[in-house]
Amino acid sequence: MSDLRTLRVALLGAGSVGSQVARILIEDRAELAARAGITLDLVGVAVRSLDSARDWDIPAELLTTDATALVQRADVVIELIGGIEPARTLILEAVAAGADVVTGNKALIAAHGPELFDAAARVGALISYEAAVAGAIPILRPLRESLAGDKINRILAIVNGSTNFILDRMDRFGDTMEQAQKTAFELGFLEADPTLDVDGYDAAQKAAILARLAFHADVPAEAVYREGIADITAEQIRDAAAAGATIKLLAIAERVTGEHGEGISTRVYPALIPKEHPLASVHGGNNAVFVEAAAAGPLMFYGAGAGGVQTASAVLGDLVSAARRHVAGGPGLTEGATAKLPLIPIGEVSARYQIALRVSDRPGVLAQIAGILAEAGVSVETVVQSAAEADEVSGEHAAMLVIGTHTSREDAVQNTVNALRSHEAVRAVISVLRFEGE
Amino acid sequence: MSDLRTLRVALLGAGSVGSQVARILIEDRAELAARAGITLDLVGVAVRSLDSARDWDIPAELLTTDATALVQRADVVIELIGGIEPARTLILEAVAAGADVVTGNKALIAAHGPELFDAAARVGALISYEAAVAGAIPILRPLRESLAGDKINRILAIVNGSTNFILDRMDRFGDTMEQAQKTAFELGFLEADPTLDVDGYDAAQKAAILARLAFHADVPAEAVYREGIADITAEQIRDAAAAGATIKLLAIAERVTGEHGEGISTRVYPALIPKEHPLASVHGGNNAVFVEAAAAGPLMFYGAGAGGVQTASAVLGDLVSAARRHVAGGPGLTEGATAKLPLIPIGEVSARYQIALRVSDRPGVLAQIAGILAEAGVSVETVVQSAAEADEVSGEHAAMLVIGTHTSREDAVQNTVNALRSHEAVRAVISVLRFEGE
């Protein structure tokens, strides 16, 4: 451990976030020292290659390719490599050496959080990860500390800027999914491989982290029910608008009562949000976390969900907190006791649904479909029928049915949808979407 | 100090917030103990009269009228009496006895913060006051901790629910100021004496607290420039809408460059906010704090700004944090070094303005007025002229002029407005409002 006037900071990774963290540590050194009560001394930056181009030119003498050695001479290690390995091993080595860790690695925290937190707790080290969820938005600390005396009932969160950008383009500019993805890619909102974002894996990792903090329970990312946005069409956006809603990819962590009592439901899917809900106004690549707590009522935290310099703000906030702890002593925040709330399967969760079908346009079809729904206990609230193009093969006339249900259980709706799929009058089940935030 | 398994909590005041704090401490005792790592034992509730009616029936054996004695047997004192005395003396006594303090007392923190913080720092006690600004919304902790590694440039905040309710009624329901105040009073949004809210004193106290945390500088509440909403008319709301804006009472804390260099401007006034700004969608009695930070970019924190149970959430968050500190040891958060940023007078601050005038409707008047503005260096961006009713006394025809300026300095605008007031063609200066959040 260094003397009490300097904190040795090691930075692992110098991508878009890491290079901004290095810049601010160097350019704002005096101000950060005043804020932290101790000088934050950047002792090294571990990179894969010494001569890659970076968003900000890190002084060459700080660069090293030996992350393992760097970790050994730091009081705080900032891990911004991403992915599971070597990040996991390096963090475990840092903690074993008594260093605190700041990371923005959502995949690692979602997959190996308990292992890392246990290792840190054993030696009294601190792992903080505000940057892992919703970029610059302070959300983890408010959940963990400010709301520690309250009971969180539900979190509805827009935590993936790429998919929000795409859906917002479709909603506000009338883009098709293909056009919107192309624009998102060109503007840097979407990676070359968009799977992590578009299929909801990124949001599921964040849902798992949010659920852990909100409900003090371990939630593996694989346990999060997940649907992506790839199949969302301009038509669905229009159907949503007709129902007074807009489509957002939500990460949801909710306290629900399942068949065997209270538990946690975590799920990620494109949902219909009423236009007047605060989340409906979250445009472009922004993120927002809407929290419903028993005493506080509804709260919303809004801001940039990604971006190098924005995310650096969250990393540096964690770093200053860790530094203050070094000055003041004491163990700082721990992850807290883990509650034993069970995970409730998606089938036991209820919502209102919007079901869009293409059906044969002949007498009696609507009655037959209504009958199938009624049999499964799914009660119809609204029906909009419109003409569809004639079938290309048979030339038979078709109609579009957009059905809004009353609140129904997911398993009942899925059974109904399966029955509809095999019904001879149903040409296609176009979409099944849930309402949230009502 | 009690043993490490129980934390003795004293509650001073059992009004709408206090009685909810007592209720949750008693009803959620087990859950709070798990969260805090220690049992939170409510040892007494100091009240003015033992048999007042309360929002929740506090067990009679906990009630006492002797606050001074109660403070002596507590590890944490929750002060929810409000006002300066006896709250100030009781907090000083609590701190002298080694207790931590949680308070929601904005008037006291704004007026005597430094005295209280110094007293606490001398004995290593903690004073937390999340409930003092924006009720349930976690904002002080994010400013102090999450954004500690960033540089805050500006805060625009809706921190007074009463005035937001009134202005929102006028904007969305077409109420007059009188009608809106009447409704606010009937629904409990406005006190019998509305001065503190309507004239902006409450918002000014909160602006001072926000400025302290954002800029690490002492800002007395009296140093906050202040205009209330009493003179806002339905006509101004319409003029704002015509300019694509809505009127909100803002508490502003901003880093600005004045004549002698960088400093802090704090001000409270009804301002024109563009309709598409996130603050424009804050309806009813809600609060929101919009923060612009150098790295994080724009962030917004939104939720209930008042209400007994909502504010209790913030109080209990501070209490659980204080309890964790008791368990873990260490000094917890301190107020941090105070920077020496000077306060910049309002005259040196710049904005765009909307100036509404009633003028004589005769040839040449517009040219004369434009000349007065130009002479003072105030550049006109837009002018809307419309017919006004004829003067009641002279019968002379009048016109309304709504002038939008380019960005101008406050002192130049005030000089201009004074010159306009004494111009023979100007019947009245109806309003001078600033644009914010552009």
PDB file of N, CA and C in Angstrom, chain A residues 358-362 365 368-369 420 422-428:
ATOM      1  N   ARG A 358     -52.905 -12.366 -38.974  1.00  0.00           N
ATOM      2  CA  ARG A 358     -53.469 -12.276 -40.315  1.00  0.00           C
ATOM      3  C   ARG A 358     -54.404 -13.473 -40.473  1.00  0.00           C
ATOM      4  N   VAL A 359     -55.650 -13.198 -40.802  1.00  0.00           N
ATOM      5  CA  VAL A 359     -56.654 -14.281 -40.857  1.00  0.00           C
ATOM      6  C   VAL A 359     -57.380 -14.271 -42.209  1.00  0.00           C
ATOM      7  N   SER A 360     -58.006 -15.373 -42.511  1.00  0.00           N
ATOM      8  CA  SER A 360     -58.847 -15.452 -43.709  1.00  0.00           C
ATOM      9  C   SER A 360     -60.031 -14.502 -43.537  1.00  0.00           C
ATOM     10  N   ASP A 361     -60.344 -13.781 -44.583  1.00  0.00           N
ATOM     11  CA  ASP A 361     -61.440 -12.805 -44.496  1.00  0.00           C
ATOM     12  C   ASP A 361     -62.740 -13.435 -44.944  1.00  0.00           C
ATOM     13  N   ARG A 362     -63.306 -14.245 -44.074  1.00  0.00           N
ATOM     14  CA  ARG A 362     -64.600 -14.835 -44.408  1.00  0.00           C
ATOM     15  C   ARG A 362     -65.471 -14.895 -43.155  1.00  0.00           C
ATOM     16  N   VAL A 365     -64.960 -16.032 -38.880  1.00  0.00           N
ATOM     17  CA  VAL A 365     -63.587 -16.208 -38.402  1.00  0.00           C
ATOM     18  C   VAL A 365     -63.370 -15.490 -37.078  1.00  0.00           C
ATOM     19  N   GLN A 368     -64.752 -17.448 -34.260  1.00  0.00           N
ATOM     20  CA  GLN A 368     -63.932 -18.627 -33.936  1.00  0.00           C
ATOM     21  C   GLN A 368     -62.723 -18.244 -33.099  1.00  0.00           C
ATOM     22  N   ILE A 369     -62.064 -17.134 -33.490  1.00  0.00           N
ATOM     23  CA  ILE A 369     -60.856 -16.709 -32.787  1.00  0.00           C
ATOM     24  C   ILE A 369     -61.202 -16.240 -31.381  1.00  0.00           C
ATOM     25  N   LEU A 420     -53.954 -20.727 -31.858  1.00  0.00           N
ATOM     26  CA  LEU A 420     -54.263 -19.882 -33.018  1.00  0.00           C
ATOM     27  C   LEU A 420     -53.387 -20.255 -34.211  1.00  0.00           C
ATOM     28  N   SER A 422     -52.251 -22.996 -35.109  1.00  0.00           N
ATOM     29  CA  SER A 422     -52.637 -24.221 -35.828  1.00  0.00           C
ATOM     30  C   SER A 422     -54.085 -24.155 -36.322  1.00  0.00           C
ATOM     31  N   HIS A 423     -54.745 -23.009 -36.124  1.00  0.00           N
ATOM     32  CA  HIS A 423     -56.133 -22.898 -36.584  1.00  0.00           C
ATOM     33  C   HIS A 423     -56.132 -22.628 -38.095  1.00  0.00           C
ATOM     34  N   GLU A 424     -57.031 -23.297 -38.796  1.00  0.00           N
ATOM     35  CA  GLU A 424     -56.977 -23.223 -40.266  1.00  0.00           C
ATOM     36  C   GLU A 424     -57.285 -21.820 -40.798  1.00  0.00           C
ATOM     37  N   ALA A 425     -58.002 -21.003 -40.038  1.00  0.00           N
ATOM     38  CA  ALA A 425     -58.338 -19.663 -40.530  1.00  0.00           C
ATOM     39  C   ALA A 425     -57.235 -18.640 -40.250  1.00  0.00           C
ATOM     40  N   VAL A 426     -56.229 -19.024 -39.424  1.00  0.00           N
ATOM     41  CA  VAL A 426     -55.151 -18.083 -39.080  1.00  0.00           C
ATOM     42  C   VAL A 426     -53.981 -18.290 -40.048  1.00  0.00           C
ATOM     43  N   ARG A 427     -53.711 -17.264 -40.866  1.00  0.00           N
ATOM     44  CA  ARG A 427     -52.590 -17.364 -41.811  1.00  0.00           C
ATOM     45  C   ARG A 427     -51.259 -17.199 -41.098  1.00  0.00           C
ATOM     46  N   ALA A 428     -51.203 -16.253 -40.147  1.00  0.00           N
ATOM     47  CA  ALA A 428     -49.939 -16.009 -39.443  1.00  0.00           C
ATOM     48  C   ALA A 428     -50.215 -15.257 -38.152  1.00  0.00           C
TER      49      ALA A 428
END
